[in-house]
């Protein structure tokens, strides 16, 4: 997959930063925003939504993807994730649950952009492909190859 045009990448980061402001993170205090670019050209945003039972928390990446899927989208071109991590070292990355959901719906070469927005604009931008974060996913194809699967 080619690198995104700067105007599209800027819009992805803008949507992710807007949704970060809606984060419901009273426990971790760690706000995250995400935006996914679909094959139709639409951008869907998402933020992290925590829950007192912790296990029911939903990450920004999954919220963005699930919003797009609920709207009928099935083709994904890029994902942007923003954090406010001033002075906290390396940028965070998608968690394992998010990587697994991405492996279900996104191509392995899909670019994922992360950035620190603590200054009000995207900085320390990192671009990697989904397959860089998750080189050996459990995929729908794995279920088709299972010789024990009954019909």
JSON list of C-alpha atoms in Angstrom, two decimals:
[
{"chain": "A", "resi": 1, "resn": "UNK", "atom": "CA", "xyz": [0.00, 0.00, 0.00]},
{"chain": "A", "resi": 2, "resn": "UNK", "atom": "CA", "xyz": [1.34, 3.42, -0.90]},
{"chain": "A", "resi": 3, "resn": "UNK", "atom": "CA", "xyz": [1.99, 6.17, 1.61]},
{"chain": "A", "resi": 4, "resn": "UNK", "atom": "CA", "xyz": [-0.98, 8.49, 2.07]},
{"chain": "A", "resi": 5, "resn": "UNK", "atom": "CA", "xyz": [-1.12, 11.95, 0.54]},
{"chain": "A", "resi": 6, "resn": "UNK", "atom": "CA", "xyz": [-0.30, 14.58, 3.19]},
{"chain": "A", "resi": 7, "resn": "UNK", "atom": "CA", "xyz": [-3.80, 16.10, 2.98]},
{"chain": "A", "resi": 8, "resn": "UNK", "atom": "CA", "xyz": [-5.46, 12.75, 3.71]},
{"chain": "A", "resi": 9, "resn": "UNK", "atom": "CA", "xyz": [-3.01, 11.95, 6.51]},
{"chain": "A", "resi": 10, "resn": "UNK", "atom": "CA", "xyz": [-3.65, 15.38, 8.04]},
{"chain": "A", "resi": 11, "resn": "UNK", "atom": "CA", "xyz": [-7.42, 14.73, 7.94]},
{"chain": "A", "resi": 12, "resn": "UNK", "atom": "CA", "xyz": [-6.94, 11.32, 9.57]},
{"chain": "A", "resi": 13, "resn": "UNK", "atom": "CA", "xyz": [-4.93, 12.91, 12.37]},
{"chain": "A", "resi": 14, "resn": "UNK", "atom": "CA", "xyz": [-7.50, 15.72, 12.73]},
{"chain": "A", "resi": 15, "resn": "UNK", "atom": "CA", "xyz": [-10.38, 13.25, 13.13]},
{"chain": "A", "resi": 16, "resn": "UNK", "atom": "CA", "xyz": [-8.34, 11.14, 15.58]},
{"chain": "A", "resi": 17, "resn": "UNK", "atom": "CA", "xyz": [-7.45, 14.24, 17.63]},
{"chain": "A", "resi": 18, "resn": "UNK", "atom": "CA", "xyz": [-11.11, 15.37, 17.73]},
{"chain": "A", "resi": 19, "resn": "UNK", "atom": "CA", "xyz": [-12.26, 11.98, 18.96]},
{"chain": "A", "resi": 20, "resn": "UNK", "atom": "CA", "xyz": [-9.46, 11.84, 21.55]},
{"chain": "A", "resi": 21, "resn": "UNK", "atom": "CA", "xyz": [-11.23, 14.77, 23.25]},
{"chain": "A", "resi": 22, "resn": "UNK", "atom": "CA", "xyz": [-14.29, 12.50, 23.76]},
{"chain": "A", "resi": 23, "resn": "UNK", "atom": "CA", "xyz": [-12.29, 9.79, 25.53]},
{"chain": "A", "resi": 24, "resn": "UNK", "atom": "CA", "xyz": [-13.95, 8.25, 28.56]},
{"chain": "A", "resi": 25, "resn": "UNK", "atom": "CA", "xyz": [-10.87, 7.24, 30.53]},
{"chain": "A", "resi": 26, "resn": "UNK", "atom": "CA", "xyz": [-11.51, 7.99, 34.22]},
{"chain": "A", "resi": 27, "resn": "UNK", "atom": "CA", "xyz": [-9.41, 5.03, 35.41]},
{"chain": "A", "resi": 28, "resn": "UNK", "atom": "CA", "xyz": [-6.25, 5.11, 33.30]},
{"chain": "A", "resi": 29, "resn": "UNK", "atom": "CA", "xyz": [-6.36, 8.83, 32.45]},
{"chain": "A", "resi": 30, "resn": "UNK", "atom": "CA", "xyz": [-4.81, 7.72, 29.14]},
{"chain": "A", "resi": 31, "resn": "UNK", "atom": "CA", "xyz": [-6.75, 9.30, 26.27]},
{"chain": "A", "resi": 32, "resn": "UNK", "atom": "CA", "xyz": [-6.50, 7.80, 22.80]},
{"chain": "A", "resi": 33, "resn": "UNK", "atom": "CA", "xyz": [-8.08, 8.83, 19.51]},
{"chain": "A", "resi": 34, "resn": "UNK", "atom": "CA", "xyz": [-8.14, 6.90, 16.25]},
{"chain": "A", "resi": 35, "resn": "UNK", "atom": "CA", "xyz": [-9.39, 7.37, 12.71]},
{"chain": "A", "resi": 36, "resn": "UNK", "atom": "CA", "xyz": [-9.72, 4.82, 9.94]},
{"chain": "A", "resi": 37, "resn": "UNK", "atom": "CA", "xyz": [-9.77, 5.58, 6.21]},
{"chain": "A", "resi": 38, "resn": "UNK", "atom": "CA", "xyz": [-12.11, 3.31, 4.27]},
{"chain": "A", "resi": 39, "resn": "UNK", "atom": "CA", "xyz": [-12.13, 2.17, 0.67]},
{"chain": "A", "resi": 40, "resn": "UNK", "atom": "CA", "xyz": [-15.03, 4.54, -0.01]},
{"chain": "A", "resi": 41, "resn": "UNK", "atom": "CA", "xyz": [-12.86, 7.46, 1.13]},
{"chain": "A", "resi": 42, "resn": "UNK", "atom": "CA", "xyz": [-14.83, 8.10, 4.31]},
{"chain": "A", "resi": 43, "resn": "UNK", "atom": "CA", "xyz": [-13.06, 8.53, 7.63]},
{"chain": "A", "resi": 44, "resn": "UNK", "atom": "CA", "xyz": [-14.48, 7.16, 10.87]},
{"chain": "A", "resi": 45, "resn": "UNK", "atom": "CA", "xyz": [-13.21, 8.19, 14.27]},
{"chain": "A", "resi": 46, "resn": "UNK", "atom": "CA", "xyz": [-13.11, 6.40, 17.59]},
{"chain": "A", "resi": 47, "resn": "UNK", "atom": "CA", "xyz": [-11.88, 6.90, 21.12]},
{"chain": "A", "resi": 48, "resn": "UNK", "atom": "CA", "xyz": [-11.16, 4.68, 24.09]},
{"chain": "A", "resi": 49, "resn": "UNK", "atom": "CA", "xyz": [-14.11, 3.99, 26.35]},
{"chain": "A", "resi": 50, "resn": "UNK", "atom": "CA", "xyz": [-13.25, 2.53, 29.74]},
{"chain": "A", "resi": 51, "resn": "UNK", "atom": "CA", "xyz": [-15.45, 0.61, 32.13]},
{"chain": "A", "resi": 52, "resn": "UNK", "atom": "CA", "xyz": [-15.21, -0.05, 35.86]},
{"chain": "A", "resi": 53, "resn": "UNK", "atom": "CA", "xyz": [-14.96, -3.77, 35.07]},
{"chain": "A", "resi": 54, "resn": "UNK", "atom": "CA", "xyz": [-11.85, -3.06, 32.90]},
{"chain": "A", "resi": 55, "resn": "UNK", "atom": "CA", "xyz": [-12.47, -6.13, 30.71]},
{"chain": "A", "resi": 56, "resn": "UNK", "atom": "CA", "xyz": [-15.34, -4.30, 29.02]},
{"chain": "A", "resi": 57, "resn": "UNK", "atom": "CA", "xyz": [-13.14, -1.37, 28.02]},
{"chain": "A", "resi": 58, "resn": "UNK", "atom": "CA", "xyz": [-12.92, -0.68, 24.29]},
{"chain": "A", "resi": 59, "resn": "UNK", "atom": "CA", "xyz": [-9.87, 0.83, 22.62]},
{"chain": "A", "resi": 60, "resn": "UNK", "atom": "CA", "xyz": [-9.97, 3.75, 20.18]},
{"chain": "A", "resi": 61, "resn": "UNK", "atom": "CA", "xyz": [-8.77, 1.62, 17.26]},
{"chain": "A", "resi": 62, "resn": "UNK", "atom": "CA", "xyz": [-11.58, -0.90, 17.67]},
{"chain": "A", "resi": 63, "resn": "UNK", "atom": "CA", "xyz": [-14.15, 1.84, 18.23]},
{"chain": "A", "resi": 64, "resn": "UNK", "atom": "CA", "xyz": [-13.16, 3.47, 14.91]},
{"chain": "A", "resi": 65, "resn": "UNK", "atom": "CA", "xyz": [-13.20, 0.16, 13.03]},
{"chain": "A", "resi": 66, "resn": "UNK", "atom": "CA", "xyz": [-16.49, -0.97, 14.58]},
{"chain": "A", "resi": 67, "resn": "UNK", "atom": "CA", "xyz": [-18.10, 2.38, 13.69]},
{"chain": "A", "resi": 68, "resn": "UNK", "atom": "CA", "xyz": [-17.03, 1.96, 10.08]},
{"chain": "A", "resi": 69, "resn": "UNK", "atom": "CA", "xyz": [-18.16, -1.67, 9.98]},
{"chain": "A", "resi": 70, "resn": "UNK", "atom": "CA", "xyz": [-21.54, -0.71, 11.50]},
{"chain": "A", "resi": 71, "resn": "UNK", "atom": "CA", "xyz": [-21.91, 1.82, 8.65]},
{"chain": "A", "resi": 72, "resn": "UNK", "atom": "CA", "xyz": [-21.33, -0.95, 6.08]},
{"chain": "A", "resi": 73, "resn": "UNK", "atom": "CA", "xyz": [-17.64, -0.42, 5.33]},
{"chain": "A", "resi": 74, "resn": "UNK", "atom": "CA", "xyz": [-15.50, -3.49, 4.70]},
{"chain": "A", "resi": 75, "resn": "UNK", "atom": "CA", "xyz": [-12.39, -2.11, 2.99]},
{"chain": "A", "resi": 76, "resn": "UNK", "atom": "CA", "xyz": [-9.78, -0.25, 5.04]},
{"chain": "A", "resi": 77, "resn": "UNK", "atom": "CA", "xyz": [-6.87, 1.78, 3.69]},
{"chain": "A", "resi": 78, "resn": "UNK", "atom": "CA", "xyz": [-5.13, 3.34, 6.71]},
{"chain": "A", "resi": 79, "resn": "UNK", "atom": "CA", "xyz": [-5.42, 3.94, 10.44]},
{"chain": "A", "resi": 80, "resn": "UNK", "atom": "CA", "xyz": [-4.16, 6.87, 12.51]},
{"chain": "A", "resi": 81, "resn": "UNK", "atom": "CA", "xyz": [-3.82, 6.71, 16.29]},
{"chain": "A", "resi": 82, "resn": "UNK", "atom": "CA", "xyz": [-3.02, 9.68, 18.51]},
{"chain": "A", "resi": 83, "resn": "UNK", "atom": "CA", "xyz": [-1.97, 9.92, 22.14]},
{"chain": "A", "resi": 84, "resn": "UNK", "atom": "CA", "xyz": [-0.92, 12.66, 24.47]},
{"chain": "A", "resi": 85, "resn": "UNK", "atom": "CA", "xyz": [2.46, 11.28, 25.56]},
{"chain": "A", "resi": 86, "resn": "UNK", "atom": "CA", "xyz": [4.70, 14.28, 26.11]},
{"chain": "A", "resi": 87, "resn": "UNK", "atom": "CA", "xyz": [7.89, 13.14, 27.77]},
{"chain": "A", "resi": 88, "resn": "UNK", "atom": "CA", "xyz": [6.81, 9.51, 28.09]},
{"chain": "A", "resi": 89, "resn": "UNK", "atom": "CA", "xyz": [9.37, 7.93, 25.76]},
{"chain": "A", "resi": 90, "resn": "UNK", "atom": "CA", "xyz": [8.33, 5.71, 22.89]},
{"chain": "A", "resi": 91, "resn": "UNK", "atom": "CA", "xyz": [4.83, 6.10, 21.50]},
{"chain": "A", "resi": 92, "resn": "UNK", "atom": "CA", "xyz": [2.25, 3.54, 22.47]},
{"chain": "A", "resi": 93, "resn": "UNK", "atom": "CA", "xyz": [1.15, 0.95, 19.94]},
{"chain": "A", "resi": 94, "resn": "UNK", "atom": "CA", "xyz": [-2.11, -0.92, 19.32]},
{"chain": "A", "resi": 95, "resn": "UNK", "atom": "CA", "xyz": [-2.84, -3.58, 21.94]},
{"chain": "A", "resi": 96, "resn": "UNK", "atom": "CA", "xyz": [-3.10, -7.26, 21.10]},
{"chain": "A", "resi": 97, "resn": "UNK", "atom": "CA", "xyz": [-6.91, -7.23, 20.94]},
{"chain": "A", "resi": 98, "resn": "UNK", "atom": "CA", "xyz": [-6.83, -4.35, 18.46]},
{"chain": "A", "resi": 99, "resn": "UNK", "atom": "CA", "xyz": [-4.18, -6.08, 16.37]},
{"chain": "A", "resi": 100, "resn": "UNK", "atom": "CA", "xyz": [-6.34, -9.21, 16.21]},
{"chain": "A", "resi": 101, "resn": "UNK", "atom": "CA", "xyz": [-9.42, -7.20, 15.12]},
{"chain": "A", "resi": 102, "resn": "UNK", "atom": "CA", "xyz": [-7.33, -5.39, 12.51]},
{"chain": "A", "resi": 103, "resn": "UNK", "atom": "CA", "xyz": [-6.08, -8.76, 11.22]},
{"chain": "A", "resi": 104, "resn": "UNK", "atom": "CA", "xyz": [-9.71, -9.78, 10.67]},
{"chain": "A", "resi": 105, "resn": "UNK", "atom": "CA", "xyz": [-10.67, -6.71, 8.64]},
{"chain": "A", "resi": 106, "resn": "UNK", "atom": "CA", "xyz": [-7.55, -4.97, 7.33]},
{"chain": "A", "resi": 107, "resn": "UNK", "atom": "CA", "xyz": [-4.90, -5.95, 4.79]},
{"chain": "A", "resi": 108, "resn": "UNK", "atom": "CA", "xyz": [-1.47, -6.85, 6.22]},
{"chain": "A", "resi": 109, "resn": "UNK", "atom": "CA", "xyz": [0.18, -3.98, 4.30]},
{"chain": "A", "resi": 110, "resn": "UNK", "atom": "CA", "xyz": [-2.24, -1.35, 5.63]},
{"chain": "A", "resi": 111, "resn": "UNK", "atom": "CA", "xyz": [-0.31, 1.61, 7.06]},
{"chain": "A", "resi": 112, "resn": "UNK", "atom": "CA", "xyz": [-0.82, 2.50, 10.70]},
{"chain": "A", "resi": 113, "resn": "UNK", "atom": "CA", "xyz": [0.29, 5.96, 11.76]},
{"chain": "A", "resi": 114, "resn": "UNK", "atom": "CA", "xyz": [0.87, 6.90, 15.40]},
{"chain": "A", "resi": 115, "resn": "UNK", "atom": "CA", "xyz": [1.56, 10.38, 16.71]},
{"chain": "A", "resi": 116, "resn": "UNK", "atom": "CA", "xyz": [1.89, 12.37, 19.91]},
{"chain": "A", "resi": 117, "resn": "UNK", "atom": "CA", "xyz": [-0.57, 15.30, 19.96]},
{"chain": "A", "resi": 118, "resn": "UNK", "atom": "CA", "xyz": [0.30, 16.72, 23.38]},
{"chain": "A", "resi": 119, "resn": "UNK", "atom": "CA", "xyz": [1.51, 19.94, 21.70]},
{"chain": "A", "resi": 120, "resn": "UNK", "atom": "CA", "xyz": [-1.77, 20.34, 19.79]},
{"chain": "A", "resi": 121, "resn": "UNK", "atom": "CA", "xyz": [-0.42, 18.96, 16.52]},
{"chain": "A", "resi": 122, "resn": "UNK", "atom": "CA", "xyz": [0.85, 15.53, 15.43]},
{"chain": "A", "resi": 123, "resn": "UNK", "atom": "CA", "xyz": [4.51, 15.05, 16.33]},
{"chain": "A", "resi": 124, "resn": "UNK", "atom": "CA", "xyz": [6.90, 12.08, 16.48]},
{"chain": "A", "resi": 125, "resn": "UNK", "atom": "CA", "xyz": [4.88, 10.40, 13.71]},
{"chain": "A", "resi": 126, "resn": "UNK", "atom": "CA", "xyz": [5.62, 6.71, 13.22]},
{"chain": "A", "resi": 127, "resn": "UNK", "atom": "CA", "xyz": [4.38, 4.73, 10.23]},
{"chain": "A", "resi": 128, "resn": "UNK", "atom": "CA", "xyz": [4.32, 0.94, 10.24]},
{"chain": "A", "resi": 129, "resn": "UNK", "atom": "CA", "xyz": [2.28, -1.68, 8.46]},
{"chain": "A", "resi": 130, "resn": "UNK", "atom": "CA", "xyz": [-0.18, -3.93, 10.25]},
{"chain": "A", "resi": 131, "resn": "UNK", "atom": "CA", "xyz": [2.07, -6.91, 9.43]},
{"chain": "A", "resi": 132, "resn": "UNK", "atom": "CA", "xyz": [4.94, -5.15, 11.27]},
{"chain": "A", "resi": 133, "resn": "UNK", "atom": "CA", "xyz": [2.86, -5.01, 14.44]},
{"chain": "A", "resi": 134, "resn": "UNK", "atom": "CA", "xyz": [1.28, -8.42, 14.01]},
{"chain": "A", "resi": 135, "resn": "UNK", "atom": "CA", "xyz": [3.31, -10.68, 11.69]},
{"chain": "A", "resi": 136, "resn": "UNK", "atom": "CA", "xyz": [1.57, -13.97, 12.58]},
{"chain": "A", "resi": 137, "resn": "UNK", "atom": "CA", "xyz": [-2.13, -13.26, 13.07]},
{"chain": "A", "resi": 138, "resn": "UNK", "atom": "CA", "xyz": [-4.84, -15.76, 13.74]},
{"chain": "A", "resi": 139, "resn": "UNK", "atom": "CA", "xyz": [-6.85, -15.17, 10.58]},
{"chain": "A", "resi": 140, "resn": "UNK", "atom": "CA", "xyz": [-10.12, -16.39, 9.07]},
{"chain": "A", "resi": 141, "resn": "UNK", "atom": "CA", "xyz": [-7.99, -18.49, 6.72]},
{"chain": "A", "resi": 142, "resn": "UNK", "atom": "CA", "xyz": [-6.67, -20.44, 9.71]},
{"chain": "A", "resi": 143, "resn": "UNK", "atom": "CA", "xyz": [-10.16, -21.74, 10.36]},
{"chain": "A", "resi": 144, "resn": "UNK", "atom": "CA", "xyz": [-10.48, -22.91, 6.76]},
{"chain": "A", "resi": 145, "resn": "UNK", "atom": "CA", "xyz": [-7.21, -24.87, 6.99]},
{"chain": "A", "resi": 146, "resn": "UNK", "atom": "CA", "xyz": [-8.11, -26.68, 10.20]},
{"chain": "A", "resi": 147, "resn": "UNK", "atom": "CA", "xyz": [-8.35, -30.41, 9.32]},
{"chain": "A", "resi": 148, "resn": "UNK", "atom": "CA", "xyz": [-10.49, -31.08, 12.43]},
{"chain": "A", "resi": 149, "resn": "UNK", "atom": "CA", "xyz": [-13.18, -28.69, 11.34]},
{"chain": "A", "resi": 150, "resn": "UNK", "atom": "CA", "xyz": [-16.47, -30.46, 10.81]},
{"chain": "A", "resi": 151, "resn": "UNK", "atom": "CA", "xyz": [-18.92, -29.65, 8.07]}
]
